[in-house]
Structure formats: C-alpha cells, structure tokens
Amino acid sequence: MKRLRNSTFVLAACLGGAGGALAGELTIATVNNGHMIEMQILTPEFEAANPGITLNWVVLEEGILRSRVTTDISTKGGQFDVMTIGMYEAPIWGSRGWLEPLEFGDDYDVDDILPAMRGGLSHDGTLYAAPFYGESSMIMYRKDLVEGAGMSIEDNPTWDHVRAVAAAIHDADNGVYGICLRGKPGWGDNMAFITTMANSFGAQWFNMDWTPALDSEAWSTAVNFYVDLLNSYGPPGSEGNSFNEILALINEGKCGMWIDATIAASFVSDPGQSKVADQMAFAQSPYQVTKKGANWLWAWALAVPAGTKQADDARTFIEWATSKSYIELVASKNGWGSVPTGTRQSTYDNPMFQEAATFDEAELKAILSANPNDSTLNPSPYVGVQFAAIPEFQAIGIAVGQQMTAALAGEISVEEALANAQEAADREMRKAGYY
C-alpha cells in the first residue's frame, strides 16, 4: 500500500477502500493540526528506529475524524491501528473494551504525565490513550492593539470587559476584527467554546435528574451575548470558523483577540508562522458570574483499538510519539518553542522551554485550573468541562452545535435555537432511558 500524505486524497481513498493495514504497516487516523503534521514529517525517524514497521497516515479535519473513528470502533470496522481521540472517548471506550490498555517501559516515565491528562485518559486507573498534546483554553491577544486603544487585559476578565476591548480594537475597514471565536458546528468545535462560555454565565448541560437544562435563562443570556459579540466585532463568516481558520486569521494579523486552545500559543508566537508573533500576549479565560468551567480541558491522544492485529507495533509507535524523547526530537528540529505541550511536567521544568515559550506559565496555569469534576455553578451529575462524559453527549452536542451555528448565521433566533436544542437533547436522553 502506498503511503498517503495528502489529506484530501486520503479521505477519498479511505471512504472507498477496504479497512486495515498490511502486515508491518500501521494505519494511523489523526487530525490536521500543526503538531500532528509535524509528527507525520518525522515518520522517517520512527521507521529508521523500528525496521519492519511503516506508517500510513489518514489525516482528517477535526469533525470528520471524530465521526470516522467513532463509526469504525463502534462497528469493529478495523480500518485503523492507531486512533487520535480525546478525553471524551478514552474512558468511555476503555470501559466498553473497545481500546487496548497501554503499558510502557520504565524509560517512558508515565508519572511525568500531568495528572489531569493521565486521569482524563484513564478508566478505573488504567490508561487507554497516551496524550500527544494537552490543552486548556485561554485569551490570546495583540497587546499592541489593546494598549493602543488605552485598554488592558488581566487574568480572568469579565466577558463584559472582553466585549469592551473588542469594541475598542475593532477596525473592520482596515481588516482587523476585535475578536475571533469558533462558530463551526460540532460538539468539539463551536460547542467546546460555547460550553465554557455558558458555564461561566451559570449554565450547565443537565440538571441533577439528567433533564437537559438548555432552556435556562443562563444559556439564553450566554448565547445571546456570544451571537451579538461575534456579529458586532467578529470577522464575516464566523459560522464557518474553527481552530485552523481562526489561527490563519490571527497569524495574518486580522484578529485582535482569540479565546481558544492553549496549544495555539506556540503557533501564534512563532515568527515563522505569525506576522504578529512579537505582539501576542496571553491571559486566563474570561468569566461572567463564575470562574467554574470557564476554561476547558482536553488532550489529543493516541489509542489502540481493540481487535487490531498489530497491537504491539501500535503501542511501540504510541510510546515513541508521546515520549520525552519525541519532545526532545521536535526541539532539536524546530526549537523548544515548537514542541507539543500540555502533557509532561518535565517540559515545563526545562529551562530551554521556559526561555523559548513566552506562553509557558499561562498555558500550565490554565491546564491546572480546569476541573472536570466541578465545572458548573450549580451541581451537575456529569464529569467534564466542555462536554458531559456520557455516551449520549456526542449526538446531543452535534445537534446543539448545528442550532448554535444557525443562530450565529442569523437563520433562526437564539430562542428558537435553544428550544430546538432542548428538544433534541430531551429526545436523546429519553431514548437512552435516563428518565
């Protein structure tokens, strides 16, 4: 089988082709983010160190990846030997026996993995996915624009203050927008951001009896604020923007402020990628009535689906790609400011990383402050910050995300969107037998 590197071609090939890799070849499903692209570039390093194992990459946009790997593992399709998944999938799929447990040698130093990442990728103390990079969310902003407007951004400003800053720095006539936020539909796209925002307004996904709470005043206030903020001070077409689209706008100097994944900091502060790298500054996420759940917790991690005939080789690859040695390899190629972060304490303890990464303290502070066990103002029955860790959430999150995008695009009102979202969530929870 020819190694495929073009993501568009890979998608077409896999939609129409048979599953599974050839003996000695690992088929790896991953997302088209910068650090994963670098992992592919380093394929020859792995193959040279592991004769007899070759890597076949299936590179997909985030929403398509989630759908493909979920379908494949739930139907035992067997198309992949290694899957890129996250904190939502790992404990649920591990508990169902859909993933192989991960155990590595002493040199791997599993205790070096940040507890939040290790815990979120485990079930009953067993690790089912190893973090390739981890993240929370925070404010990334252009200090030249903010200071030039006579404004400032401290840690954990209110959303009202964020709106005031966005208004002050917005200059659409010159192609600079006050704020950029996710609008593309998906439980891990717009709903990852909107949920943290709603949390901070006092909202939650479910009440303690598992009835959906999307018809609450807190959700209405938060989503109305979000829609008005982006329509007033965001770029045109925000309903189509997710991480990669906004990253491109930031790096071109077209966005004054962005609240999103901490992992973006290494890209927006890289002068090789960003035209405004020297002007980027960072602060902890905004809130409105509570700081609980105001910043998310996530890891893109690598897992071995149960049933693959190449589980040992798959573990070998995952151990390589998530090790201290891999981080050092990336540093040797691209510098310490470009390594995958959010996974290991040793990275943050490294003086060379501290010197190269202007964002290191802000990133680690955000990760350590996220608490998936206490993420809402009022008690909730679920674990998770930007998601609820139940099997039904994926379908609910997708449906709700579509409604939020429709509201942002002006196709329906916020009130209609939330009513539709409440109905969809209620239907799923009743079908699943929660009440």
Coordinates of C-alpha atoms in Angstrom, one line a residue:
M1 CA 0.0 0.0 0.0
K2 CA 1.4 3.4 -0.9
R3 CA 1.9 5.8 2.0
L4 CA -0.7 8.6 1.6
R5 CA 0.1 12.1 2.8
N6 CA -2.4 14.4 1.1
S7 CA -5.4 14.6 3.5
T8 CA -8.0 15.1 0.7
F9 CA -6.7 12.1 -1.2
V10 CA -6.5 10.0 2.0
L11 CA -10.2 10.8 2.8
A12 CA -11.4 9.8 -0.6
A13 CA -9.3 6.6 -0.5
C14 CA -10.5 5.6 2.9
L15 CA -14.1 6.3 2.2
G16 CA -14.0 4.0 -0.8
G17 CA -11.4 1.4 0.3
A18 CA -11.1 -1.6 2.5
G19 CA -10.1 -1.5 6.1
G20 CA -6.9 -2.4 7.9
A21 CA -3.2 -2.0 7.2
L22 CA -1.0 -4.6 5.7
A23 CA 1.3 -6.6 7.9
G24 CA 4.0 -4.4 9.3
E25 CA 2.2 -1.2 8.3
L26 CA 0.3 0.9 10.8
T27 CA -2.7 2.9 9.6
I28 CA -3.0 6.0 11.8
A29 CA -6.0 8.2 11.9
T30 CA -5.2 11.8 13.0
V31 CA -6.4 15.4 12.9
N32 CA -4.9 18.0 10.6
N33 CA -3.4 20.2 13.3
G34 CA 0.1 21.6 13.2
H35 CA 1.7 19.2 15.8
M36 CA 0.2 16.2 14.0
I37 CA 1.5 17.4 10.7
E38 CA 5.0 17.6 12.3
M39 CA 4.6 14.0 13.6
Q40 CA 4.0 12.9 10.0
I41 CA 7.1 14.8 8.8
L42 CA 9.1 12.8 11.4
T43 CA 7.9 9.4 10.1
P44 CA 11.4 8.6 8.7
E45 CA 12.8 8.9 12.2
F46 CA 10.4 6.3 13.6
E47 CA 10.8 4.0 10.7
A48 CA 14.6 4.1 10.9
A49 CA 14.5 3.2 14.6
N50 CA 11.9 0.5 14.1
P51 CA 12.7 -1.6 11.0
G52 CA 9.8 -3.6 9.7
I53 CA 7.1 -1.0 10.8
T54 CA 5.9 1.6 8.3
L55 CA 3.4 4.3 8.9
N56 CA 0.3 5.0 6.7
W57 CA -1.4 8.3 7.6
V58 CA -5.1 9.2 7.3
V59 CA -5.3 12.9 8.0
L60 CA -8.7 14.4 8.5
E61 CA -10.4 17.6 9.6
E62 CA -11.4 17.5 13.2
G63 CA -15.2 16.9 12.9
I64 CA -14.7 14.2 10.2
L65 CA -12.0 12.5 12.3
R66 CA -14.4 12.2 15.3
S67 CA -17.1 10.8 13.1
R68 CA -14.8 8.3 11.3
V69 CA -13.1 6.9 14.3
T70 CA -16.4 6.6 16.3
T71 CA -18.0 4.7 13.4
D72 CA -15.0 2.5 12.9
I73 CA -14.6 1.4 16.5
S74 CA -18.3 1.0 17.3
T75 CA -18.8 -1.2 14.2
K76 CA -15.5 -3.0 14.6
G77 CA -14.6 -1.8 11.1
G78 CA -10.8 -2.3 11.7
Q79 CA -9.6 0.4 9.4
F80 CA -7.1 1.9 11.9
D81 CA -4.4 0.5 14.1
V82 CA -3.9 3.8 15.9
M83 CA -6.6 6.4 16.5
T84 CA -6.3 10.0 17.6
I85 CA -9.0 10.5 20.3
G86 CA -9.5 12.6 23.3
M87 CA -10.7 12.8 26.9
Y88 CA -14.3 12.2 26.0
E89 CA -13.8 9.0 24.1
A90 CA -10.9 7.3 26.1
P91 CA -12.7 6.5 29.4
I92 CA -16.0 5.6 27.7
W93 CA -14.4 3.4 25.0
G94 CA -12.0 1.9 27.5
S95 CA -14.8 0.9 29.8
R96 CA -16.6 -0.8 26.9
G97 CA -13.5 -2.8 26.0
W98 CA -13.0 -1.0 22.7
L99 CA -9.5 0.1 23.4
E100 CA -6.3 -1.8 24.3
P101 CA -4.8 -0.9 27.7
L102 CA -1.5 1.0 27.4
E103 CA 1.6 -0.1 29.3
F104 CA 5.1 1.2 28.6
G105 CA 8.6 0.7 29.8
D106 CA 10.2 2.4 32.7
D107 CA 12.0 4.9 30.5
Y108 CA 8.6 6.3 29.3
D109 CA 8.1 7.7 32.8
V110 CA 4.3 7.7 32.9
D111 CA 4.4 9.5 36.3
D112 CA 5.8 12.6 34.4
I113 CA 2.4 13.0 32.6
L114 CA 0.4 15.7 34.1
P115 CA -2.2 14.2 36.5
A116 CA -5.1 15.9 34.7
M117 CA -4.1 14.4 31.4
R118 CA -3.4 10.9 32.8
G119 CA -6.7 10.9 34.7
G120 CA -8.8 12.1 31.9
L121 CA -7.5 9.4 29.6
S122 CA -8.0 6.5 32.0
H123 CA -10.8 4.3 33.3
D124 CA -10.6 2.7 36.7
G125 CA -6.9 3.6 36.9
T126 CA -6.0 2.0 33.5
L127 CA -4.5 4.3 30.8
Y128 CA -6.3 3.8 27.5
A129 CA -4.8 6.7 25.5
A130 CA -1.5 8.5 25.7
P131 CA -1.5 12.3 25.4
F132 CA 0.2 13.6 22.3
Y133 CA -0.5 17.2 23.4
G134 CA -2.8 18.6 26.0
E135 CA -4.6 21.9 26.3
S136 CA -6.9 24.1 28.2
S137 CA -8.2 27.4 26.8
M138 CA -7.1 31.0 27.4
I139 CA -7.1 34.5 25.9
M140 CA -4.6 35.3 23.2
Y141 CA -4.5 38.9 22.2
R142 CA -2.5 41.6 20.4
K143 CA -1.0 43.8 23.1
D144 CA -0.2 46.5 20.5
L145 CA -3.9 46.9 19.6
V146 CA -5.1 46.6 23.2
E147 CA -2.6 49.1 24.6
G148 CA -3.0 51.4 21.7
A149 CA -6.7 51.6 22.5
G150 CA -5.9 52.5 26.1
M151 CA -7.2 49.1 27.3
S152 CA -5.7 46.2 29.3
I153 CA -6.4 42.5 29.7
E154 CA -5.7 40.9 33.1
D155 CA -6.2 37.2 34.0
N156 CA -9.9 36.2 34.2
P157 CA -11.6 39.4 33.0
T158 CA -15.3 39.5 32.8
W159 CA -17.0 38.9 29.4
D160 CA -18.3 42.5 29.6
H161 CA -14.7 43.7 29.7
V162 CA -13.8 41.4 26.8
R163 CA -16.6 43.0 24.8
A164 CA -15.4 46.5 25.7
V165 CA -11.9 45.6 24.5
A166 CA -13.2 44.0 21.3
A167 CA -15.2 47.2 20.6
A168 CA -12.2 49.4 21.2
I169 CA -9.8 47.5 18.9
H170 CA -12.3 46.6 16.1
D171 CA -11.3 48.2 12.8
A172 CA -13.1 46.3 10.1
D173 CA -12.4 49.0 7.5
N174 CA -8.7 48.0 7.8
G175 CA -9.4 44.3 8.0
V176 CA -8.8 43.9 11.8
Y177 CA -11.6 42.4 13.8
G178 CA -12.0 42.8 17.6
I179 CA -12.5 39.2 18.4
C180 CA -12.5 35.8 16.7
L181 CA -14.3 32.8 18.2
R182 CA -15.3 29.4 17.0
G183 CA -18.6 29.2 15.1
K184 CA -18.3 25.9 13.0
P185 CA -20.8 23.3 14.3
G186 CA -19.7 20.3 16.2
W187 CA -19.6 19.1 19.8
G188 CA -15.8 19.6 19.8
D189 CA -15.9 22.7 17.6
N190 CA -18.2 25.5 18.5
M191 CA -19.7 23.7 21.5
A192 CA -16.3 23.3 23.1
F193 CA -16.0 27.1 23.3
I194 CA -19.7 27.9 23.8
T195 CA -20.0 25.5 26.7
T196 CA -17.1 27.1 28.6
M197 CA -18.7 30.5 28.0
A198 CA -22.1 29.2 29.1
N199 CA -20.6 27.6 32.2
S200 CA -19.2 31.0 33.2
F201 CA -22.7 32.5 32.9
G202 CA -24.0 29.9 35.3
A203 CA -25.3 27.4 32.7
Q204 CA -25.0 23.6 32.6
W205 CA -25.9 20.8 30.2
F206 CA -28.0 18.7 32.6
N207 CA -29.8 19.2 35.9
M208 CA -29.2 16.7 38.7
D209 CA -32.1 14.5 37.4
W210 CA -30.4 14.3 34.0
T211 CA -33.0 16.5 32.3
P212 CA -31.4 18.9 29.8
A213 CA -31.0 22.5 31.0
L214 CA -30.6 24.2 27.7
D215 CA -33.9 26.1 28.2
S216 CA -32.4 28.0 31.2
E217 CA -32.0 31.8 31.4
A218 CA -28.2 31.3 31.8
W219 CA -28.0 29.6 28.4
S220 CA -30.1 32.2 26.8
T221 CA -28.0 35.1 28.2
A222 CA -24.7 33.4 27.3
V223 CA -25.7 32.5 23.7
N224 CA -27.3 35.9 23.0
F225 CA -24.1 37.5 24.3
Y226 CA -22.0 35.2 22.0
V227 CA -24.0 35.9 18.9
D228 CA -24.1 39.6 19.4
L229 CA -20.4 39.8 20.2
L230 CA -19.3 38.0 17.0
N231 CA -21.8 39.7 14.8
S232 CA -20.7 43.1 16.1
Y233 CA -16.9 42.6 16.4
G234 CA -16.0 39.3 14.6
P235 CA -15.0 38.6 11.1
P236 CA -17.6 37.8 8.4
G237 CA -18.4 34.2 8.0
S238 CA -17.7 33.3 11.7
E239 CA -20.2 30.5 11.4
G240 CA -17.7 28.6 9.3
N241 CA -14.6 29.2 11.5
S242 CA -13.0 26.7 13.8
F243 CA -9.4 26.4 15.1
N244 CA -7.5 26.3 11.9
E245 CA -9.5 29.0 10.2
I246 CA -9.0 31.4 13.1
L247 CA -5.4 30.5 13.5
A248 CA -4.8 31.6 9.9
L249 CA -6.6 34.9 10.6
I250 CA -4.6 35.6 13.8
N251 CA -1.3 34.9 12.1
E252 CA -2.2 37.3 9.3
G253 CA -2.9 40.0 11.9
K254 CA -6.6 40.1 11.3
C255 CA -7.9 39.3 14.8
G256 CA -7.2 41.3 17.9
M257 CA -8.3 38.7 20.4
W258 CA -9.0 35.0 20.4
I259 CA -10.2 32.7 23.2
D260 CA -9.3 29.1 22.3
A261 CA -7.0 26.2 22.9
T262 CA -3.7 26.9 24.7
I263 CA -1.9 24.8 22.2
A264 CA -2.4 27.7 19.7
A265 CA 0.1 29.8 21.7
S266 CA 3.1 28.0 20.2
F267 CA 1.8 28.8 16.7
V268 CA 0.7 32.5 17.1
S269 CA 4.0 33.3 18.9
D270 CA 6.2 31.7 16.2
P271 CA 7.7 34.4 13.9
G272 CA 8.0 31.7 11.2
Q273 CA 4.2 31.4 11.2
S274 CA 2.7 34.6 12.5
K275 CA 3.2 38.2 11.3
V276 CA 2.3 39.5 14.7
A277 CA 4.2 36.9 16.8
D278 CA 6.1 39.6 18.8
Q279 CA 2.8 41.3 19.7
M280 CA 1.0 38.3 21.1
A281 CA 0.2 38.2 24.9
F282 CA -1.8 35.7 27.0
A283 CA -4.3 35.8 29.9
Q284 CA -6.6 33.4 31.7
S285 CA -10.1 32.8 30.3
P286 CA -12.9 35.3 30.9
Y287 CA -15.9 34.6 33.1
Q288 CA -19.2 36.3 33.9
V289 CA -20.8 35.1 37.1
T290 CA -18.5 32.1 38.0
K291 CA -15.0 31.0 37.0
K292 CA -16.1 27.4 37.2
G293 CA -15.8 25.7 33.9
A294 CA -14.6 28.9 32.2
N295 CA -11.7 27.1 30.5
W296 CA -11.7 23.6 29.1
L297 CA -9.5 20.6 29.5
W298 CA -8.6 18.4 26.6
A299 CA -5.9 16.1 25.2
W300 CA -5.4 14.9 21.7
A301 CA -4.2 11.4 22.5
L302 CA -3.2 8.2 20.7
A303 CA -5.0 4.9 21.3
V304 CA -5.0 1.3 20.0
P305 CA -8.4 0.0 19.0
A306 CA -9.2 -3.5 20.4
G307 CA -9.0 -6.1 17.7
T308 CA -6.2 -4.7 15.7
K309 CA -3.8 -7.5 14.6
Q310 CA -0.9 -5.1 15.2
A311 CA -1.4 -4.0 18.8
D312 CA 2.2 -4.4 19.8
D313 CA 3.5 -2.4 16.9
A314 CA 0.8 0.2 17.6
R315 CA 1.9 0.5 21.2
T316 CA 5.5 0.9 20.0
F317 CA 4.5 3.8 17.9
I318 CA 2.5 5.5 20.6
E319 CA 5.3 5.1 23.1
W320 CA 7.6 6.8 20.6
A321 CA 5.3 9.6 19.7
T322 CA 4.3 10.6 23.3
S323 CA 7.7 10.2 25.0
K324 CA 10.1 12.7 26.4
S325 CA 12.5 11.6 23.6
Y326 CA 10.0 12.7 20.9
I327 CA 9.6 16.1 22.5
E328 CA 13.4 16.5 22.5
L329 CA 13.4 15.3 18.9
V330 CA 11.0 18.1 17.8
A331 CA 13.0 20.6 19.9
S332 CA 16.2 19.6 18.0
K333 CA 14.5 20.1 14.7
N334 CA 12.4 23.2 15.3
G335 CA 13.3 24.7 18.6
W336 CA 11.8 24.3 22.1
G337 CA 9.1 26.9 21.4
S338 CA 7.6 24.5 18.8
V339 CA 7.3 21.3 20.9
P340 CA 3.9 19.6 21.7
T341 CA 2.9 20.8 25.1
G342 CA 0.4 20.2 27.9
T343 CA 1.4 16.6 28.6
R344 CA 4.6 16.4 30.7
Q345 CA 5.8 18.2 33.8
S346 CA 9.4 17.8 32.6
T347 CA 8.6 20.0 29.6
Y348 CA 7.6 22.9 31.8
D349 CA 10.6 22.3 34.1
N350 CA 13.0 22.5 31.2
P351 CA 14.9 25.9 31.2
M352 CA 15.2 25.8 27.4
F353 CA 11.5 25.5 27.0
Q354 CA 10.9 28.3 29.6
E355 CA 13.2 30.6 27.7
A356 CA 11.7 29.8 24.3
A357 CA 8.0 29.7 25.2
T358 CA 6.6 33.1 26.2
F359 CA 3.3 31.3 27.0
D360 CA 4.5 28.5 29.2
E361 CA 3.2 29.9 32.6
A362 CA -0.1 30.9 31.2
E363 CA -0.7 27.6 29.5
L364 CA 0.2 25.5 32.5
K365 CA -1.9 27.7 34.8
A366 CA -4.9 27.2 32.6
I367 CA -4.4 23.4 32.4
L368 CA -4.0 23.1 36.2
S369 CA -7.1 25.3 36.9
A370 CA -9.5 23.3 34.8
N371 CA -11.6 21.0 37.0
P372 CA -13.9 18.5 35.1
N373 CA -15.3 17.3 38.4
D374 CA -16.7 20.7 39.4
S375 CA -17.3 22.7 36.3
T376 CA -20.7 24.4 36.8
L377 CA -22.1 27.0 39.2
N378 CA -24.9 24.7 40.3
P379 CA -24.3 20.9 40.9
S380 CA -24.3 18.8 37.8
P381 CA -24.5 15.0 37.5
Y382 CA -21.7 14.7 34.9
V383 CA -18.0 14.9 34.7
G384 CA -16.5 17.2 32.1
V385 CA -15.9 20.9 31.4
Q386 CA -16.7 21.4 27.7
F387 CA -18.6 18.1 27.4
A388 CA -20.6 15.7 29.5
A389 CA -18.8 12.4 29.8
I390 CA -21.8 10.2 28.8
P391 CA -22.2 8.2 25.6
E392 CA -25.2 10.2 24.5
F393 CA -23.4 13.5 24.6
Q394 CA -21.8 13.2 21.2
A395 CA -25.1 13.1 19.4
I396 CA -26.6 15.8 21.6
G397 CA -23.5 18.0 21.2
I398 CA -23.6 17.7 17.4
A399 CA -27.3 18.6 17.3
V400 CA -26.9 21.6 19.6
G401 CA -23.9 22.8 17.7
Q402 CA -25.8 22.9 14.5
Q403 CA -28.5 25.1 16.2
M404 CA -25.9 27.5 17.6
T405 CA -24.4 27.9 14.1
A406 CA -27.8 28.6 12.6
A407 CA -28.4 31.3 15.3
L408 CA -25.0 32.8 14.6
A409 CA -25.6 32.9 10.9
G410 CA -29.0 34.6 11.5
E411 CA -31.0 31.8 10.1
I412 CA -33.0 31.4 13.3
S413 CA -33.2 33.3 16.6
V414 CA -31.3 32.3 19.7
E415 CA -34.5 31.5 21.4
E416 CA -35.5 29.1 18.5
A417 CA -32.1 27.6 18.5
L418 CA -32.2 26.8 22.2
A419 CA -35.7 25.5 22.0
N420 CA -34.7 23.1 19.2
A421 CA -31.6 22.2 21.2
Q422 CA -33.6 21.4 24.3
E423 CA -36.0 19.2 22.3
A424 CA -33.1 17.3 20.7
A425 CA -31.4 16.7 24.0
D426 CA -34.6 15.7 25.7
R427 CA -35.3 13.2 22.9
E428 CA -31.8 11.6 23.2
M429 CA -32.0 11.3 27.0
R430 CA -35.5 9.8 26.9
K431 CA -34.4 7.3 24.3
A432 CA -31.4 6.3 26.4
G433 CA -33.7 5.7 29.4
Y434 CA -32.4 8.4 31.7
Y435 CA -36.0 9.3 32.7

